[in-house]
């Protein structure tokens, strides 16, 4: 068997970091809803399902979207994640929160599909099972580490932070990575 290319480790790192920051949507969404007294129980009930629907739709439409976006896929996916996270964090209206969850899920689904595609392409004609397994492991480790990372943030800042802080941080990190990837694309021209 051929060894796994080093670029796969880069994709694994991207997968791990993405899940550390994005998975707050899954783990802390009920706590965010507690800070929004006017939110209907229906929004709480279907919130994660709408996020998953967005991710599923992005994966199902990935081929068509990738053909149109090409090199812009990463900044678009990250920007969409940031917009969705900011929308669900700051909105007090249930419909906008669900739209934010749908958008955030769509952005994450787009990025997950891209990472898996890039991993398979990095391996070439060799068996991609091991490489995709490494990246899937990184996704899972990121999911595992996300609550620990989010819970340790108050200690880093020396004072308890509101639940919105973690969501805002995730949105800011997504937006910063979107800008960095956009700058990288523009500078490579």
C-alpha atoms as a PDB file:
ATOM      1  CA  UNK A   1       0.000   0.000   0.000  1.00  0.00           C
ATOM      2  CA  UNK A   2       1.106   3.524  -0.727  1.00  0.00           C
ATOM      3  CA  UNK A   3       1.529   5.851   2.263  1.00  0.00           C
ATOM      4  CA  UNK A   4      -1.090   8.485   2.974  1.00  0.00           C
ATOM      5  CA  UNK A   5      -0.002  11.831   1.473  1.00  0.00           C
ATOM      6  CA  UNK A   6       0.902  14.615   3.888  1.00  0.00           C
ATOM      7  CA  UNK A   7      -1.845  16.807   2.400  1.00  0.00           C
ATOM      8  CA  UNK A   8      -4.359  14.425   3.996  1.00  0.00           C
ATOM      9  CA  UNK A   9      -3.019  15.487   7.401  1.00  0.00           C
ATOM     10  CA  UNK A  10      -3.755  19.091   6.420  1.00  0.00           C
ATOM     11  CA  UNK A  11      -7.312  18.141   5.466  1.00  0.00           C
ATOM     12  CA  UNK A  12      -7.599  16.279   8.766  1.00  0.00           C
ATOM     13  CA  UNK A  13      -6.488  19.369  10.661  1.00  0.00           C
ATOM     14  CA  UNK A  14      -9.041  21.455   8.766  1.00  0.00           C
ATOM     15  CA  UNK A  15     -11.744  18.904   9.624  1.00  0.00           C
ATOM     16  CA  UNK A  16     -10.766  18.891  13.297  1.00  0.00           C
ATOM     17  CA  UNK A  17     -10.729  22.695  13.638  1.00  0.00           C
ATOM     18  CA  UNK A  18     -13.980  23.022  11.708  1.00  0.00           C
ATOM     19  CA  UNK A  19     -15.783  20.636  14.046  1.00  0.00           C
ATOM     20  CA  UNK A  20     -14.322  22.212  17.191  1.00  0.00           C
ATOM     21  CA  UNK A  21     -15.866  25.542  16.229  1.00  0.00           C
ATOM     22  CA  UNK A  22     -18.985  24.415  14.373  1.00  0.00           C
ATOM     23  CA  UNK A  23     -20.226  21.695  16.716  1.00  0.00           C
ATOM     24  CA  UNK A  24     -21.239  24.299  19.282  1.00  0.00           C
ATOM     25  CA  UNK A  25     -24.401  24.585  17.198  1.00  0.00           C
ATOM     26  CA  UNK A  26     -25.265  21.019  18.200  1.00  0.00           C
ATOM     27  CA  UNK A  27     -24.026  20.983  21.792  1.00  0.00           C
ATOM     28  CA  UNK A  28     -25.061  24.435  23.019  1.00  0.00           C
ATOM     29  CA  UNK A  29     -28.123  25.305  20.953  1.00  0.00           C
ATOM     30  CA  UNK A  30     -30.569  24.527  23.813  1.00  0.00           C
ATOM     31  CA  UNK A  31     -28.606  26.866  26.107  1.00  0.00           C
ATOM     32  CA  UNK A  32     -28.728  29.615  23.493  1.00  0.00           C
ATOM     33  CA  UNK A  33     -32.494  29.184  23.220  1.00  0.00           C
ATOM     34  CA  UNK A  34     -32.807  29.653  26.998  1.00  0.00           C
ATOM     35  CA  UNK A  35     -31.527  33.219  26.522  1.00  0.00           C
ATOM     36  CA  UNK A  36     -34.282  33.936  23.986  1.00  0.00           C
ATOM     37  CA  UNK A  37     -37.529  33.941  25.985  1.00  0.00           C
ATOM     38  CA  UNK A  38     -39.848  34.539  23.032  1.00  0.00           C
ATOM     39  CA  UNK A  39     -38.712  31.493  21.054  1.00  0.00           C
ATOM     40  CA  UNK A  40     -41.396  28.949  20.321  1.00  0.00           C
ATOM     41  CA  UNK A  41     -40.819  25.365  21.498  1.00  0.00           C
ATOM     42  CA  UNK A  42     -41.216  24.354  17.850  1.00  0.00           C
ATOM     43  CA  UNK A  43     -38.006  26.226  17.000  1.00  0.00           C
ATOM     44  CA  UNK A  44     -36.194  24.378  19.794  1.00  0.00           C
ATOM     45  CA  UNK A  45     -37.606  21.060  18.644  1.00  0.00           C
ATOM     46  CA  UNK A  46     -36.795  21.408  14.964  1.00  0.00           C
ATOM     47  CA  UNK A  47     -33.652  23.557  15.194  1.00  0.00           C
ATOM     48  CA  UNK A  48     -31.095  20.777  14.896  1.00  0.00           C
ATOM     49  CA  UNK A  49     -33.183  19.003  12.257  1.00  0.00           C
ATOM     50  CA  UNK A  50     -33.162  22.145  10.117  1.00  0.00           C
ATOM     51  CA  UNK A  51     -29.380  22.402  10.516  1.00  0.00           C
ATOM     52  CA  UNK A  52     -29.014  18.769   9.471  1.00  0.00           C
ATOM     53  CA  UNK A  53     -31.350  19.369   6.525  1.00  0.00           C
ATOM     54  CA  UNK A  54     -29.116  22.233   5.354  1.00  0.00           C
ATOM     55  CA  UNK A  55     -26.045  20.007   5.573  1.00  0.00           C
ATOM     56  CA  UNK A  56     -27.795  17.179   3.729  1.00  0.00           C
ATOM     57  CA  UNK A  57     -28.970  19.484   0.946  1.00  0.00           C
ATOM     58  CA  UNK A  58     -25.458  20.865   0.505  1.00  0.00           C
ATOM     59  CA  UNK A  59     -23.990  17.372   0.225  1.00  0.00           C
ATOM     60  CA  UNK A  60     -26.670  16.294  -2.252  1.00  0.00           C
ATOM     61  CA  UNK A  61     -26.094  19.407  -4.387  1.00  0.00           C
ATOM     62  CA  UNK A  62     -22.323  19.409  -3.903  1.00  0.00           C
ATOM     63  CA  UNK A  63     -21.369  18.317  -7.410  1.00  0.00           C
ATOM     64  CA  UNK A  64     -23.368  21.063  -9.073  1.00  0.00           C
ATOM     65  CA  UNK A  65     -22.266  23.704  -6.560  1.00  0.00           C
ATOM     66  CA  UNK A  66     -18.618  22.714  -6.834  1.00  0.00           C
ATOM     67  CA  UNK A  67     -18.722  22.972 -10.621  1.00  0.00           C
ATOM     68  CA  UNK A  68     -19.934  26.565 -10.278  1.00  0.00           C
ATOM     69  CA  UNK A  69     -17.855  27.667  -7.277  1.00  0.00           C
ATOM     70  CA  UNK A  70     -14.586  25.775  -7.904  1.00  0.00           C
ATOM     71  CA  UNK A  71     -11.826  27.624  -6.027  1.00  0.00           C
ATOM     72  CA  UNK A  72     -14.365  29.840  -4.249  1.00  0.00           C
ATOM     73  CA  UNK A  73     -15.950  26.869  -2.441  1.00  0.00           C
ATOM     74  CA  UNK A  74     -13.940  27.293   0.775  1.00  0.00           C
ATOM     75  CA  UNK A  75     -14.539  31.033   1.284  1.00  0.00           C
ATOM     76  CA  UNK A  76     -18.206  30.682   0.331  1.00  0.00           C
ATOM     77  CA  UNK A  77     -18.725  27.719   2.678  1.00  0.00           C
ATOM     78  CA  UNK A  78     -17.005  29.479   5.573  1.00  0.00           C
ATOM     79  CA  UNK A  79     -18.834  32.766   4.947  1.00  0.00           C
ATOM     80  CA  UNK A  80     -22.177  30.974   4.803  1.00  0.00           C
ATOM     81  CA  UNK A  81     -21.376  29.222   8.108  1.00  0.00           C
ATOM     82  CA  UNK A  82     -20.498  32.571   9.687  1.00  0.00           C
ATOM     83  CA  UNK A  83     -23.679  34.239   8.416  1.00  0.00           C
ATOM     84  CA  UNK A  84     -25.812  31.360   9.687  1.00  0.00           C
ATOM     85  CA  UNK A  85     -24.162  31.350  13.112  1.00  0.00           C
ATOM     86  CA  UNK A  86     -24.507  35.131  13.490  1.00  0.00           C
ATOM     87  CA  UNK A  87     -28.135  34.979  12.367  1.00  0.00           C
ATOM     88  CA  UNK A  88     -29.105  32.314  14.891  1.00  0.00           C
ATOM     89  CA  UNK A  89     -27.096  34.022  17.649  1.00  0.00           C
ATOM     90  CA  UNK A  90     -28.500  37.524  17.323  1.00  0.00           C
ATOM     91  CA  UNK A  91     -32.006  36.922  16.007  1.00  0.00           C
ATOM     92  CA  UNK A  92     -34.940  36.924  18.389  1.00  0.00           C
ATOM     93  CA  UNK A  93     -37.392  35.747  15.745  1.00  0.00           C
ATOM     94  CA  UNK A  94     -37.929  31.993  15.355  1.00  0.00           C
ATOM     95  CA  UNK A  95     -38.095  31.959  11.560  1.00  0.00           C
ATOM     96  CA  UNK A  96     -34.767  33.811  11.262  1.00  0.00           C
ATOM     97  CA  UNK A  97     -33.168  31.433  13.745  1.00  0.00           C
ATOM     98  CA  UNK A  98     -34.312  28.471  11.644  1.00  0.00           C
ATOM     99  CA  UNK A  99     -33.000  30.182   8.497  1.00  0.00           C
ATOM    100  CA  UNK A 100     -29.677  30.726  10.299  1.00  0.00           C
ATOM    101  CA  UNK A 101     -29.539  27.053  11.244  1.00  0.00           C
ATOM    102  CA  UNK A 102     -30.367  26.002   7.684  1.00  0.00           C
ATOM    103  CA  UNK A 103     -27.653  28.297   6.302  1.00  0.00           C
ATOM    104  CA  UNK A 104     -25.049  27.199   8.862  1.00  0.00           C
ATOM    105  CA  UNK A 105     -25.820  23.559   8.118  1.00  0.00           C
ATOM    106  CA  UNK A 106     -25.561  24.211   4.381  1.00  0.00           C
ATOM    107  CA  UNK A 107     -22.140  25.827   4.795  1.00  0.00           C
ATOM    108  CA  UNK A 108     -20.813  23.009   6.962  1.00  0.00           C
ATOM    109  CA  UNK A 109     -22.168  20.357   4.578  1.00  0.00           C
ATOM    110  CA  UNK A 110     -20.452  22.080   1.677  1.00  0.00           C
ATOM    111  CA  UNK A 111     -17.135  22.142   3.543  1.00  0.00           C
ATOM    112  CA  UNK A 112     -17.406  18.539   4.734  1.00  0.00           C
ATOM    113  CA  UNK A 113     -18.082  17.318   1.195  1.00  0.00           C
ATOM    114  CA  UNK A 114     -15.163  19.392  -0.114  1.00  0.00           C
ATOM    115  CA  UNK A 115     -12.751  18.004   2.496  1.00  0.00           C
ATOM    116  CA  UNK A 116     -13.738  14.425   1.639  1.00  0.00           C
ATOM    117  CA  UNK A 117     -13.396  15.130  -2.101  1.00  0.00           C
ATOM    118  CA  UNK A 118      -9.993  16.780  -1.642  1.00  0.00           C
ATOM    119  CA  UNK A 119      -8.860  13.833   0.476  1.00  0.00           C
ATOM    120  CA  UNK A 120      -9.881  11.328  -2.197  1.00  0.00           C
ATOM    121  CA  UNK A 121      -8.203  13.427  -4.892  1.00  0.00           C
ATOM    122  CA  UNK A 122      -4.992  13.683  -2.845  1.00  0.00           C
ATOM    123  CA  UNK A 123      -4.679   9.908  -2.796  1.00  0.00           C
ATOM    124  CA  UNK A 124      -5.201   9.596  -6.546  1.00  0.00           C
ATOM    125  CA  UNK A 125      -5.554   6.088  -7.928  1.00  0.00           C
ATOM    126  CA  UNK A 126      -4.493   4.501  -4.653  1.00  0.00           C
ATOM    127  CA  UNK A 127      -7.038   3.155  -2.214  1.00  0.00           C
ATOM    128  CA  UNK A 128      -8.643   6.162  -0.546  1.00  0.00           C
ATOM    129  CA  UNK A 129     -10.222   4.196   2.298  1.00  0.00           C
ATOM    130  CA  UNK A 130      -7.395   4.817   4.761  1.00  0.00           C
ATOM    131  CA  UNK A 131      -7.108   8.513   3.870  1.00  0.00           C
ATOM    132  CA  UNK A 132     -10.850   9.137   4.189  1.00  0.00           C
ATOM    133  CA  UNK A 133     -10.760   7.165   7.456  1.00  0.00           C
ATOM    134  CA  UNK A 134      -8.096   9.515   8.845  1.00  0.00           C
ATOM    135  CA  UNK A 135     -10.183  12.565   7.885  1.00  0.00           C
ATOM    136  CA  UNK A 136     -13.373  11.040   9.320  1.00  0.00           C
ATOM    137  CA  UNK A 137     -11.441  10.332  12.512  1.00  0.00           C
ATOM    138  CA  UNK A 138     -10.431  13.999  12.629  1.00  0.00           C
ATOM    139  CA  UNK A 139     -14.077  15.040  12.238  1.00  0.00           C
ATOM    140  CA  UNK A 140     -14.974  12.772  15.164  1.00  0.00           C
ATOM    141  CA  UNK A 141     -12.116  13.998  17.352  1.00  0.00           C
ATOM    142  CA  UNK A 142     -13.181  17.589  16.638  1.00  0.00           C
ATOM    143  CA  UNK A 143     -16.731  16.726  17.690  1.00  0.00           C
ATOM    144  CA  UNK A 144     -15.349  15.148  20.876  1.00  0.00           C
ATOM    145  CA  UNK A 145     -13.106  18.135  21.676  1.00  0.00           C
ATOM    146  CA  UNK A 146     -15.660  20.847  20.894  1.00  0.00           C
ATOM    147  CA  UNK A 147     -17.481  20.839  24.264  1.00  0.00           C
ATOM    148  CA  UNK A 148     -14.183  20.782  26.172  1.00  0.00           C
ATOM    149  CA  UNK A 149     -12.869  23.689  24.105  1.00  0.00           C
ATOM    150  CA  UNK A 150     -16.060  25.711  24.508  1.00  0.00           C
ATOM    151  CA  UNK A 151     -16.208  25.005  28.252  1.00  0.00           C
ATOM    152  CA  UNK A 152     -12.579  26.093  28.759  1.00  0.00           C
ATOM    153  CA  UNK A 153     -13.032  29.507  27.125  1.00  0.00           C
ATOM    154  CA  UNK A 154     -14.199  31.251  30.339  1.00  0.00           C
ATOM    155  CA  UNK A 155     -10.956  30.217  32.027  1.00  0.00           C
ATOM    156  CA  UNK A 156      -8.947  31.617  29.117  1.00  0.00           C
ATOM    157  CA  UNK A 157     -10.693  34.979  29.418  1.00  0.00           C
ATOM    158  CA  UNK A 158     -10.641  34.949  33.218  1.00  0.00           C
ATOM    159  CA  UNK A 159     -14.365  35.485  33.647  1.00  0.00           C
ATOM    160  CA  UNK A 160     -17.560  33.655  32.807  1.00  0.00           C
ATOM    161  CA  UNK A 161     -18.848  34.484  29.354  1.00  0.00           C
ATOM    162  CA  UNK A 162     -22.409  34.374  28.108  1.00  0.00           C
ATOM    163  CA  UNK A 163     -23.466  31.514  25.874  1.00  0.00           C
ATOM    164  CA  UNK A 164     -23.662  33.986  23.005  1.00  0.00           C
ATOM    165  CA  UNK A 165     -19.906  34.543  23.359  1.00  0.00           C
ATOM    166  CA  UNK A 166     -19.079  31.009  22.192  1.00  0.00           C
ATOM    167  CA  UNK A 167     -21.441  31.321  19.219  1.00  0.00           C
ATOM    168  CA  UNK A 168     -20.027  34.738  18.299  1.00  0.00           C
ATOM    169  CA  UNK A 169     -16.487  33.358  18.576  1.00  0.00           C
ATOM    170  CA  UNK A 170     -17.398  30.493  16.233  1.00  0.00           C
ATOM    171  CA  UNK A 171     -18.925  32.954  13.783  1.00  0.00           C
ATOM    172  CA  UNK A 172     -15.881  35.231  13.956  1.00  0.00           C
ATOM    173  CA  UNK A 173     -13.484  32.323  13.425  1.00  0.00           C
ATOM    174  CA  UNK A 174     -15.519  31.181  10.398  1.00  0.00           C
ATOM    175  CA  UNK A 175     -15.539  34.715   8.990  1.00  0.00           C
ATOM    176  CA  UNK A 176     -11.788  35.137   9.563  1.00  0.00           C
ATOM    177  CA  UNK A 177     -11.004  31.844   7.853  1.00  0.00           C
ATOM    178  CA  UNK A 178     -13.302  32.886   4.991  1.00  0.00           C
ATOM    179  CA  UNK A 179     -11.340  36.131   4.595  1.00  0.00           C
ATOM    180  CA  UNK A 180      -7.997  34.332   4.855  1.00  0.00           C
ATOM    181  CA  UNK A 181      -8.976  31.776   2.239  1.00  0.00           C
ATOM    182  CA  UNK A 182     -10.284  34.558  -0.015  1.00  0.00           C
ATOM    183  CA  UNK A 183      -7.008  36.490   0.372  1.00  0.00           C
ATOM    184  CA  UNK A 184      -5.046  33.320  -0.372  1.00  0.00           C
ATOM    185  CA  UNK A 185      -7.010  32.766  -3.593  1.00  0.00           C
ATOM    186  CA  UNK A 186      -6.603  36.382  -4.692  1.00  0.00           C
ATOM    187  CA  UNK A 187      -2.864  36.433  -3.911  1.00  0.00           C
ATOM    188  CA  UNK A 188      -2.264  33.199  -5.836  1.00  0.00           C
ATOM    189  CA  UNK A 189      -3.464  34.875  -9.020  1.00  0.00           C
END
